[in-house]
CSV table of C-alpha atoms and ligand atoms in Angstrom, one decimal:
chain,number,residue,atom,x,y,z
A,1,UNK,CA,4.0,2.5,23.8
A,2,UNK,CA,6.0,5.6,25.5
A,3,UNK,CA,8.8,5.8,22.3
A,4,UNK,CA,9.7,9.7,21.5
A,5,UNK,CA,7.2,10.2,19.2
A,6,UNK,CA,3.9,8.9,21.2
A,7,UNK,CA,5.0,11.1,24.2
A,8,UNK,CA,4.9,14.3,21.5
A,9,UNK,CA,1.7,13.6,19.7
A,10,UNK,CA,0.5,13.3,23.3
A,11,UNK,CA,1.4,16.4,24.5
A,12,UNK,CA,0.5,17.9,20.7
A,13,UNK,CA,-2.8,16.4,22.0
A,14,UNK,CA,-3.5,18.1,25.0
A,15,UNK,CA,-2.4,21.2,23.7
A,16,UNK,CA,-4.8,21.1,20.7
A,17,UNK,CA,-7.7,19.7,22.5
A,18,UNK,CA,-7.4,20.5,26.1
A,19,UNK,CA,-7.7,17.0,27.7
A,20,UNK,CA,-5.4,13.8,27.3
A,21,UNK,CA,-6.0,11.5,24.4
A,22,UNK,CA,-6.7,7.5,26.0
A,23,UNK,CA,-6.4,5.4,22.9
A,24,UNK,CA,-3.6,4.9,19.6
A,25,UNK,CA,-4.5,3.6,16.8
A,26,UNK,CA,-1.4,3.0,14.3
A,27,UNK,CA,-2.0,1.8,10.7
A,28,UNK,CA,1.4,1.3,8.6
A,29,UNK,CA,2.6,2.1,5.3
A,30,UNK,CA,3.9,-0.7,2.9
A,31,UNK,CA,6.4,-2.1,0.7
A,32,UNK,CA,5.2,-4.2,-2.1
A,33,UNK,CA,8.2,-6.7,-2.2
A,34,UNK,CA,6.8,-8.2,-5.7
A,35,UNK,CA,3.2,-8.6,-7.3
A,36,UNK,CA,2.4,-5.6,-8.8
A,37,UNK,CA,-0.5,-5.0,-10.2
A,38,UNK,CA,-2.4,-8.6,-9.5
A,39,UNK,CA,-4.5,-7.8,-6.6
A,40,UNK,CA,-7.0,-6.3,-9.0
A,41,UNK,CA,-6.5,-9.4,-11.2
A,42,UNK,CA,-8.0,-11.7,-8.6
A,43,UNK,CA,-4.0,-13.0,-8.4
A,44,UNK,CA,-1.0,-13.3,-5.9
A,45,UNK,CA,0.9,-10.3,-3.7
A,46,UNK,CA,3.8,-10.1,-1.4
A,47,UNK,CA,3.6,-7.5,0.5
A,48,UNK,CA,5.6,-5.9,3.9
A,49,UNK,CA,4.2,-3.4,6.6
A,50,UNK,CA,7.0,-1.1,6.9
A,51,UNK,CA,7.8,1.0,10.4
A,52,UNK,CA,6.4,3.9,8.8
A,53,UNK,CA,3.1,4.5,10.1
A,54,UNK,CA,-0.1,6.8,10.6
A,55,UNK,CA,-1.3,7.4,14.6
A,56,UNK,CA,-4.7,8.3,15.4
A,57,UNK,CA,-4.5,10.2,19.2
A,58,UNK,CA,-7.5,10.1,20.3
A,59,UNK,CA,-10.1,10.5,22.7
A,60,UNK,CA,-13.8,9.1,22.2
A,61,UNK,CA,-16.8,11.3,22.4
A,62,UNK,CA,-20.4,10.3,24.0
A,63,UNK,CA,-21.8,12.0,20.6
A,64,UNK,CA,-21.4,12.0,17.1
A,65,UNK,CA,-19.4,14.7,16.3
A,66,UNK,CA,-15.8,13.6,15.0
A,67,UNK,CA,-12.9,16.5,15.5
A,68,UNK,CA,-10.0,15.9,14.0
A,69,UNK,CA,-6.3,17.9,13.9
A,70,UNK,CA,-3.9,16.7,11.0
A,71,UNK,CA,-0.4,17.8,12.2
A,72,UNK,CA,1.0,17.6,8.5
A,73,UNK,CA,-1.5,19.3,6.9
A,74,UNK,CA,-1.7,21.6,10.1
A,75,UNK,CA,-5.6,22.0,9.9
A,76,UNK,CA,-8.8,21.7,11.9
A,77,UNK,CA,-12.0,19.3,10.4
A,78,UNK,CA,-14.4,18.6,12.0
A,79,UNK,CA,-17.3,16.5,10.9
A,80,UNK,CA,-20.9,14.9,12.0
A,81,UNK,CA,-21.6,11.3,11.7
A,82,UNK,CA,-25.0,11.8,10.7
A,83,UNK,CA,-24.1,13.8,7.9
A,84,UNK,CA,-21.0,12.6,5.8
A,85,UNK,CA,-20.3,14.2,2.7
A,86,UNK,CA,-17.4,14.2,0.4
A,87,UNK,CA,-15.7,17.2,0.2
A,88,UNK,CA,-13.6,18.5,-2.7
A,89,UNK,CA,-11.7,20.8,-0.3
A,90,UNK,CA,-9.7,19.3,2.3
A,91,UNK,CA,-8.9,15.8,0.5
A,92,UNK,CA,-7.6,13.8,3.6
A,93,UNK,CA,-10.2,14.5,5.7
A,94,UNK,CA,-12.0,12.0,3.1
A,95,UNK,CA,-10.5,8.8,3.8
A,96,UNK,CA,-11.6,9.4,7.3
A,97,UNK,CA,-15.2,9.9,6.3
A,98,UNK,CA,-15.2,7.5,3.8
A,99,UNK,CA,-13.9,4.9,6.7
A,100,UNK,CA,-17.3,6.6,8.6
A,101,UNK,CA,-19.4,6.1,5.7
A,102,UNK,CA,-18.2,2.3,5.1
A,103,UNK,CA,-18.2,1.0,8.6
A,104,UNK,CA,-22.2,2.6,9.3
A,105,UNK,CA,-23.2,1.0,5.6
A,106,UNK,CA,-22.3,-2.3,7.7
A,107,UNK,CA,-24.4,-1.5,10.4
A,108,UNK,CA,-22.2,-1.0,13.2
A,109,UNK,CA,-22.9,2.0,15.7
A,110,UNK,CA,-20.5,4.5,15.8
A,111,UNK,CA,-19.3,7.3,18.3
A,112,UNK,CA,-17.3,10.5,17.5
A,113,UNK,CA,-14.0,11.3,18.9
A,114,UNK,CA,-11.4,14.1,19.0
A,115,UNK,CA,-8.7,12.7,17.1
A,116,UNK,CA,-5.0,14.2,16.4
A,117,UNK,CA,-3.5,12.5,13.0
A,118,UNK,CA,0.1,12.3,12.7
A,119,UNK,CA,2.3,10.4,10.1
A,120,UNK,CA,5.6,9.9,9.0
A,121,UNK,CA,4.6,7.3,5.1
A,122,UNK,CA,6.1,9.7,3.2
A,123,UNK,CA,3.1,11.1,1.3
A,124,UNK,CA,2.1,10.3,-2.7
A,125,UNK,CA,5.1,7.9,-3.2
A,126,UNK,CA,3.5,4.5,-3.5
A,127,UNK,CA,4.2,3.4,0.0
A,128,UNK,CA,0.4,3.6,0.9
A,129,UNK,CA,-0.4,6.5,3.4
A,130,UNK,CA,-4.0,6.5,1.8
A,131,UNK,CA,-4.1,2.4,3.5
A,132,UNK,CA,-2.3,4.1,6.6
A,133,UNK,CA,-4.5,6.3,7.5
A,134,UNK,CA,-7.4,4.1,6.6
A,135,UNK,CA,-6.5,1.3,8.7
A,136,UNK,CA,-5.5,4.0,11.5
A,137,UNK,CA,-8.7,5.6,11.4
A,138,UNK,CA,-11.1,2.6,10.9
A,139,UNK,CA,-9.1,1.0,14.4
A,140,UNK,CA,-9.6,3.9,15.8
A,141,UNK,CA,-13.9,4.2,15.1
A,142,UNK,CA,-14.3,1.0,16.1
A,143,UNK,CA,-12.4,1.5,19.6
A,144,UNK,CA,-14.1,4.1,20.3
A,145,UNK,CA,-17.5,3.1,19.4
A,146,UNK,CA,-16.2,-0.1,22.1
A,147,UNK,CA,-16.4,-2.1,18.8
A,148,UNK,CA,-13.0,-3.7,18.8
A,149,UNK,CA,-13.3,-7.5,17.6
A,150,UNK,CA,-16.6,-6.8,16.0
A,151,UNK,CA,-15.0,-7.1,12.2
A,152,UNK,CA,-11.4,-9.6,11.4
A,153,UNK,CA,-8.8,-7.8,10.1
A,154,UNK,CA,-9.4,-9.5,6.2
A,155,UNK,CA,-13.3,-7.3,6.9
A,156,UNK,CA,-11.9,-4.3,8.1
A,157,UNK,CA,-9.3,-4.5,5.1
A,158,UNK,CA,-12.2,-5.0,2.9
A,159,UNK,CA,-14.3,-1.9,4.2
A,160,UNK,CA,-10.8,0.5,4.0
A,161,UNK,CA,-10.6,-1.0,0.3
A,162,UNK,CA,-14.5,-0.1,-0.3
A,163,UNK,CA,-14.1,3.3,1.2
A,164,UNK,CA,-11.3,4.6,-1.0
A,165,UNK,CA,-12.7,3.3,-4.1
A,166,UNK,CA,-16.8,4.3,-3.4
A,167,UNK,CA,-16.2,7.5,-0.8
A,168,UNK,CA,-13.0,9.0,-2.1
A,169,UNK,CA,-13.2,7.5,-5.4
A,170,UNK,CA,-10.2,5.7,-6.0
A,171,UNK,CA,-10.2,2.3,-8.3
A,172,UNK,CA,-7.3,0.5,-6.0
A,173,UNK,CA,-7.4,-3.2,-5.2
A,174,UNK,CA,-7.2,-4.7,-2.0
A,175,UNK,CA,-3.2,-5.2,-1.3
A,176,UNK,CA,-2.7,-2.1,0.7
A,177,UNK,CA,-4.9,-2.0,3.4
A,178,UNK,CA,-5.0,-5.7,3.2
A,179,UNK,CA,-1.0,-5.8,4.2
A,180,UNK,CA,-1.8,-2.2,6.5
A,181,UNK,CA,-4.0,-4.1,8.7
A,182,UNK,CA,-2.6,-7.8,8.8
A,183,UNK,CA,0.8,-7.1,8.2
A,184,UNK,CA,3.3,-9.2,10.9
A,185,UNK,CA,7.1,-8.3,12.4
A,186,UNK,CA,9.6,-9.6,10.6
A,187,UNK,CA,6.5,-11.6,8.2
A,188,UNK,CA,6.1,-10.5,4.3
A,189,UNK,CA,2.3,-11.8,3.5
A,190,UNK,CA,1.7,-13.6,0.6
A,191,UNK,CA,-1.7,-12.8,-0.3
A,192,UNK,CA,-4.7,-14.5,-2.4
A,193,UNK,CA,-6.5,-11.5,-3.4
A,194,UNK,CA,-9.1,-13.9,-4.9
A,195,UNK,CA,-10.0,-15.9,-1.9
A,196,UNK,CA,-8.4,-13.1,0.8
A,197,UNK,CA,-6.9,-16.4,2.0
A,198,UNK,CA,-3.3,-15.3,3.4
A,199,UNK,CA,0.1,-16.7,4.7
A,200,UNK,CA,2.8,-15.2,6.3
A,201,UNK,CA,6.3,-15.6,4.9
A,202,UNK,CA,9.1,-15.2,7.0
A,203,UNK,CA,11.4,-12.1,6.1
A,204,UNK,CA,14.6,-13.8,5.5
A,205,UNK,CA,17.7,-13.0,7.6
A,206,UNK,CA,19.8,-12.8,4.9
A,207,UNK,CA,18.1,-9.8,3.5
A,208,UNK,CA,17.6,-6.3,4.1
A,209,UNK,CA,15.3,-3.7,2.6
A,210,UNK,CA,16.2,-0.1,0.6
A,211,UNK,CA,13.3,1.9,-0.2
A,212,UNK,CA,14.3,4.6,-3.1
A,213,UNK,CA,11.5,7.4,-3.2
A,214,UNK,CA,12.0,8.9,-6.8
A,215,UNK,CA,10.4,12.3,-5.7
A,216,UNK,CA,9.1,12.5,-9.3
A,217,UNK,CA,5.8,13.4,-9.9
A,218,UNK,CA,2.9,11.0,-10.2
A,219,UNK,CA,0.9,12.9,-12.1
A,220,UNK,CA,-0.2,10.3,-14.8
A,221,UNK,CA,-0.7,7.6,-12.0
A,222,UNK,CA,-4.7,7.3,-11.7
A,223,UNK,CA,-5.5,8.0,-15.5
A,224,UNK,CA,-3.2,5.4,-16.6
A,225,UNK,CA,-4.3,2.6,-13.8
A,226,UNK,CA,-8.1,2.5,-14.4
A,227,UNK,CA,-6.5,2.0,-18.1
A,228,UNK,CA,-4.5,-0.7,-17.2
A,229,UNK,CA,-7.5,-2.1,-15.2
A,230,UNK,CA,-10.0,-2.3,-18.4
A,231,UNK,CA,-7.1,-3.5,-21.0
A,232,UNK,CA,-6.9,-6.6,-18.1
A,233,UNK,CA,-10.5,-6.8,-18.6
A,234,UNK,CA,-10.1,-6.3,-22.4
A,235,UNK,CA,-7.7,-9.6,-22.1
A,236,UNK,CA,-10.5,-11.5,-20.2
A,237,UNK,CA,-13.2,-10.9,-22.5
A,238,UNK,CA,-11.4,-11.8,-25.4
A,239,UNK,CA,-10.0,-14.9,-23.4
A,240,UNK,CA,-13.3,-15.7,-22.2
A,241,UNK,CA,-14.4,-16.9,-26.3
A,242,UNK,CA,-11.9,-19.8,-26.1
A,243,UNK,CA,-11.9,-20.2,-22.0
A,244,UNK,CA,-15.2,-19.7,-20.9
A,245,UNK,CA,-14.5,-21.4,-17.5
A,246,UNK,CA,-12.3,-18.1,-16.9
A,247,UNK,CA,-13.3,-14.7,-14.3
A,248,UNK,CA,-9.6,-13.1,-14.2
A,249,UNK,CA,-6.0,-13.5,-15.5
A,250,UNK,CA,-5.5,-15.4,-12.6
A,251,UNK,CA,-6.7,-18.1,-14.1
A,252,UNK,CA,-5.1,-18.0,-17.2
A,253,UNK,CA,-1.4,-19.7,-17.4
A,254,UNK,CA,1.5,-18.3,-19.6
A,255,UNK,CA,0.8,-21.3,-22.1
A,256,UNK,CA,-2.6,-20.5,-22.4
A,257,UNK,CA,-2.1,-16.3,-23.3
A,258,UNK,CA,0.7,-17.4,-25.7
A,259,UNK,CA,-2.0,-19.7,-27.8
A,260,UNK,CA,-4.8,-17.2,-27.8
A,261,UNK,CA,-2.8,-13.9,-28.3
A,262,UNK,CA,-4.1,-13.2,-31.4
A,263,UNK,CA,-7.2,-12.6,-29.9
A,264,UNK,CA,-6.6,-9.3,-28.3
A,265,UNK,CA,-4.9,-5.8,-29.7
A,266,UNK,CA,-0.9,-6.6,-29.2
A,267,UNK,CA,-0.4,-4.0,-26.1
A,268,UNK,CA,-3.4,-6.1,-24.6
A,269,UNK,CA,-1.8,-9.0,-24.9
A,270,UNK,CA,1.2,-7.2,-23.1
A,271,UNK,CA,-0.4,-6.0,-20.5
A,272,UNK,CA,-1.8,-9.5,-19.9
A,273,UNK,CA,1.8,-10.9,-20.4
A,274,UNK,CA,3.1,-9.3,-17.4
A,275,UNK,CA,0.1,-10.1,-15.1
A,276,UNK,CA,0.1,-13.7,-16.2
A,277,UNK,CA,3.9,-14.3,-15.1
A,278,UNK,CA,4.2,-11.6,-12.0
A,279,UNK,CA,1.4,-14.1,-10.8
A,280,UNK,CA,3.9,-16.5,-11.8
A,281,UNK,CA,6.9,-14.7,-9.9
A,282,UNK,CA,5.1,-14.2,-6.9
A,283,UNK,CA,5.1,-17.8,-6.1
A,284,UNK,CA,8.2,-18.5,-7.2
A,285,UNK,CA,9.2,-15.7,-5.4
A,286,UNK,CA,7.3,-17.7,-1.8
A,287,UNK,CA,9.3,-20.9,-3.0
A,288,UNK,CA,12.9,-19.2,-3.1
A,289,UNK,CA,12.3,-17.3,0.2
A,290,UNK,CA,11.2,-20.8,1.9
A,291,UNK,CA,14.7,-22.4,0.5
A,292,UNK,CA,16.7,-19.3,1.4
A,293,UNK,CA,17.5,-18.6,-2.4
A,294,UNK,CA,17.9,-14.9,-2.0
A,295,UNK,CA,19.7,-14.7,-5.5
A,296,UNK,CA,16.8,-16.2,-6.8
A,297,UNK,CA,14.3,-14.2,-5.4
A,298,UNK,CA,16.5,-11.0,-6.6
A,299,UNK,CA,16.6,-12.1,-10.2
A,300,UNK,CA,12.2,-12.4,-10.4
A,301,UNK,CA,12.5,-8.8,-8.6
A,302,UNK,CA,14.8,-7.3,-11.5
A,303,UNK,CA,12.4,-9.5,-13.9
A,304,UNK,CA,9.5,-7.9,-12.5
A,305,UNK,CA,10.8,-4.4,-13.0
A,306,UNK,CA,11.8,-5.2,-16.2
A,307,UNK,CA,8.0,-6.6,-17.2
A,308,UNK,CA,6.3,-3.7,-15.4
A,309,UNK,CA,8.4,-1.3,-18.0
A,310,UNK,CA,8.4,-3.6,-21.1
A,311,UNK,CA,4.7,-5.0,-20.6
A,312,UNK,CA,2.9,-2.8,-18.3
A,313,UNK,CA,4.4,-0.1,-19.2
A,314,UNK,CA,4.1,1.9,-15.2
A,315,UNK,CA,8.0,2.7,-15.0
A,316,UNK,CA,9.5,5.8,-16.0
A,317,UNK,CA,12.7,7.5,-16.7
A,318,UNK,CA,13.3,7.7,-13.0
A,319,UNK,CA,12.3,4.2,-11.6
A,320,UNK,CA,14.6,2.6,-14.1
A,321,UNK,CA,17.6,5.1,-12.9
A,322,UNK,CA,16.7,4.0,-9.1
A,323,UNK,CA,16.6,0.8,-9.7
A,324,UNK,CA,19.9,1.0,-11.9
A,325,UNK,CA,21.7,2.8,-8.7
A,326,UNK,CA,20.4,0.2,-6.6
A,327,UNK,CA,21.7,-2.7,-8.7
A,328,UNK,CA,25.0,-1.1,-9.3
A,329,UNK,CA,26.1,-2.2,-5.5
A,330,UNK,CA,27.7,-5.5,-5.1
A,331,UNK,CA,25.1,-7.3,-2.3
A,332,UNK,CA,22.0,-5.9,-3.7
A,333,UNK,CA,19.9,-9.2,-5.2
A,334,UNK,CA,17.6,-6.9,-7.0
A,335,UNK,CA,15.7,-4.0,-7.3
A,336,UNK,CA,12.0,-3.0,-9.0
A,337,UNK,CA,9.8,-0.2,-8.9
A,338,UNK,CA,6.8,-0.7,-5.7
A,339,UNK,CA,3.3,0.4,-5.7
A,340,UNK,CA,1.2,1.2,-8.9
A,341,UNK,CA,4.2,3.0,-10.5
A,342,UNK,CA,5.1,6.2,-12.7
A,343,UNK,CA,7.0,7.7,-9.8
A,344,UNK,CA,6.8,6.8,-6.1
A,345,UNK,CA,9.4,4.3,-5.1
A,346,UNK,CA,11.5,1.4,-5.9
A,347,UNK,CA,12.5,-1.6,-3.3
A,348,UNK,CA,15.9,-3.2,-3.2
A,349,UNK,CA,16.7,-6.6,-1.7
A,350,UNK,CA,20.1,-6.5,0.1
A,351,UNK,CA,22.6,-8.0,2.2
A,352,UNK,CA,22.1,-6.6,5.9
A,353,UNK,CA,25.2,-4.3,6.4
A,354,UNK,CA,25.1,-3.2,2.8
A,355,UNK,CA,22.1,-0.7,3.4
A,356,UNK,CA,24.3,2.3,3.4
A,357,UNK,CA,26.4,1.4,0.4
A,358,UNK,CA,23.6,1.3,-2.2
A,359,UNK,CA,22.1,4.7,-0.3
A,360,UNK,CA,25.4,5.9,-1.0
A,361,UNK,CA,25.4,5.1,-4.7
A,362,UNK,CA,21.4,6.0,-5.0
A,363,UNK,CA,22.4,9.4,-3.7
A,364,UNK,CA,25.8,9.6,-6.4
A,365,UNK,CA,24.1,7.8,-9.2
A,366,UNK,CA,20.4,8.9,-9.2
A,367,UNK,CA,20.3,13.0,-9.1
A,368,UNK,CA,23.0,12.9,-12.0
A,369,UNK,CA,20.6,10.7,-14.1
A,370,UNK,CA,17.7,12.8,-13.5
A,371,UNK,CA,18.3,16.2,-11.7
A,372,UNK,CA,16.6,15.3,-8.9
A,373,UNK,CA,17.2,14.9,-5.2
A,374,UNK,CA,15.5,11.5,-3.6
A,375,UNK,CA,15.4,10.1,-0.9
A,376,UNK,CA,16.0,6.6,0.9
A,377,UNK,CA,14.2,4.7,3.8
A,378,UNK,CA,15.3,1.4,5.4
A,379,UNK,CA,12.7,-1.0,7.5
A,380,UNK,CA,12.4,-4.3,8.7
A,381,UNK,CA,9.4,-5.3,7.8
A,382,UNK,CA,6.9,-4.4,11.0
A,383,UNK,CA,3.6,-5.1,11.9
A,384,UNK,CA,-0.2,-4.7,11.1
A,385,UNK,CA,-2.3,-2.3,12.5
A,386,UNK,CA,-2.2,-1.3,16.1
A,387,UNK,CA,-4.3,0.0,19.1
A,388,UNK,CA,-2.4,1.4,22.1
A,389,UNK,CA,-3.7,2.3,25.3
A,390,UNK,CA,-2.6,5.3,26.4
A,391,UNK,CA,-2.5,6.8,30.1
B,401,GLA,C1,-1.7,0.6,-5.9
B,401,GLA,C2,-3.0,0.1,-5.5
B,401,GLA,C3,-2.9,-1.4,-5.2
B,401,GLA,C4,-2.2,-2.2,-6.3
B,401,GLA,C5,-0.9,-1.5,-6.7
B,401,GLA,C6,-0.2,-2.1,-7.9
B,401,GLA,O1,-0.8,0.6,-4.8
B,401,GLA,O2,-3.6,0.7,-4.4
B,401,GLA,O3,-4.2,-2.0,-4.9
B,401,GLA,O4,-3.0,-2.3,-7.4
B,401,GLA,O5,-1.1,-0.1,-7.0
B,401,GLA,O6,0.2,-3.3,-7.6
């Protein structure tokens, strides 16, 4: 890969580290295009790897010493593999450990490397740079510990997942560095997040993607989603008196919450409503993409936003104006809020060669609603994770 960008992070490279990087691993960001907040609910996703991505440069070491350079942080770490520790400092430099930490726990050898991280997932706005760099960094140990092939991609997504939730300490599920690693070109992946089992859905041709980042602060984002995870729980273990044969919402049907609701507190039973049917939507959503029914699939996306407001309660004040700028151009299908929510971004499904028209009207509509300046992304939906050889 020689594009613009590879032949600058090369040359950042060699100025940083004094010799020539041989090996790029790339790990994308991603666009959830509906199934939000299931994966964690043992239910259904349907994700997209965007062409946003994180790129390891690096060149591997013959010890155990790891020395990295983040260009957008601008900042040296540099770390031992014999002695990982979290470190409350210099918060990115985690994920790489944690990546460390999970892949030895599995017994596979490692080597160091010198490694230069660049990115362009635009940060803390639910398109999944924390499952970017981990599926950039985890291709990258295992190439240069000559391990490549020694874990499937459904593993290595696994490990990412276990490393952000045990070694940095964040509760996610498994759709983002599931989709980071496996995602295909022009491919959304429907995704059992039960039995990892996965297919890939071809992107239609009829529709485009429009990625609104909110720029509003996700401040409330982690306090209110291990919340969200135990009143899911909540709903099980109330279910479970009536429906003992059940582990997770996933396999309880619409029918079946609307007869037992009176077991659980009513913004239980909400909560439980809108995993129940986004379940529900997902696969509906599958079966209108595989008859080209792009109105369709529009109308479960506006009635997923809608349920994550109403039910789920994860929108805010400036999700629903994005998604209301979106919607207010003729050729958008639909339009929710992507990722866990309370900020970060919201996905349109569009017409191809309407793009422009709703990032026209998101720019007009969306800073008068809320004072604030977004920004808007368009992608095709790319592929997984990547290693390039360079040189
Ligand atoms: C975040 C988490 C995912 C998923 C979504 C909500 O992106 O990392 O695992 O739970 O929120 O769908």
């Amino acid at each position: 890969m020689t594009d613009q960008r590879t032949q600058e992070l090369t040359a950042e490279f060699r100025r940083r580290f004094a010799t020539t990087p041989t090996l790029m691993a790339i790990g994308p960001g991603r666009v959830n295009l509906i199934g939000e907040h299931t994966d964690y609910n043992d239910g259904f996703v349907l994700p997209v790897a965007i062409k946003r991505d994180i790129r390891v440069l690096l060149r591997p070491r013959s010890d155990r010493r790891v020395r990295l350079y983040s260009l957008e942080y601008d900042g040296w770490y540099e770390f031992d593999l014999d002695a990982l520790a979290y470190d409350k400092d210099v918060l990115w430099a985690n994920y790489v450990q944690g990546i460390a930490w999970v892949l030895a726990e599995q017994g596979l050898a490692l080597r160091g490397f010198d490694g230069l991280i660049s990115g362009n997932v635009p940060r803390a706005s639910g398109l999944s740079s924390s499952a970017a760099l981990e599926i950039a960094t985890a291709t990258a140990f295992l190439a240069a510990s000559d391990l490549t092939g020694a874990l499937d991609g459904v593993q290595i997504a696994r490990a990412a997942q276990r490393a952000e939730n045990q070694f940095v300490g964040v509760n996610c599920g498994i759709m983002d560095q599931f989709i980071s690693m496996l995602g295909e070109e022009g491919h959304a992946l429907l995704i059992d997040c039960r039995s990892l089992e996965y297919q890939l859905v071809p992107f239609p041709s009829q529709g485009a993607l429009v990625i609104g980042n909110t720029k509003a602060s996700r401040s409330l984002a982690s306090s209110a989603y291990n919340e969200r995870r135990s009143q899911c729980e909540a709903g099980v273990a109330a279910l479970q008196r009536v429906l003992p044969g059940i582990r997770a919402l996933r396999d309880v049907t619409s029918a079946q919450l609307e007869k037992h609701k009176t077991l659980m507190d009513p913004t239980v039973y909400r909560r439980c409503r809108h995993v129940v049917a986004e379940n529900e939507r997902v696969l509906a959503t599958v079966a209108a993409l595989e008859r080209d029914d792009l109105a369709e699939v529009g109308r479960l996306m506006d009635a997923s936003h809608a349920s994550l407001r109403d039910d789920y309660a994860v929108s805010s004040p400036a999700l629903d104006a994005m998604v209301e700028a979106m919607r207010s151009v003729d050729g958008c299908y639909g339009a929710r809020l992507t990722g866990a929510g309370f900020g970060g971004c919201a996905v349109a499904l569009v017409r191809p060669g309407r793009e422009q028209a709703v990032a026209g009207a998101i720019y007009d509509r969306y800073p008068k609603a809320t004072n604030i300046w977004p920004e808007v992304y368009t992608s095709p939906a790319g592929p997984g994770a990547q290693l390039v050889e360079l040189a």
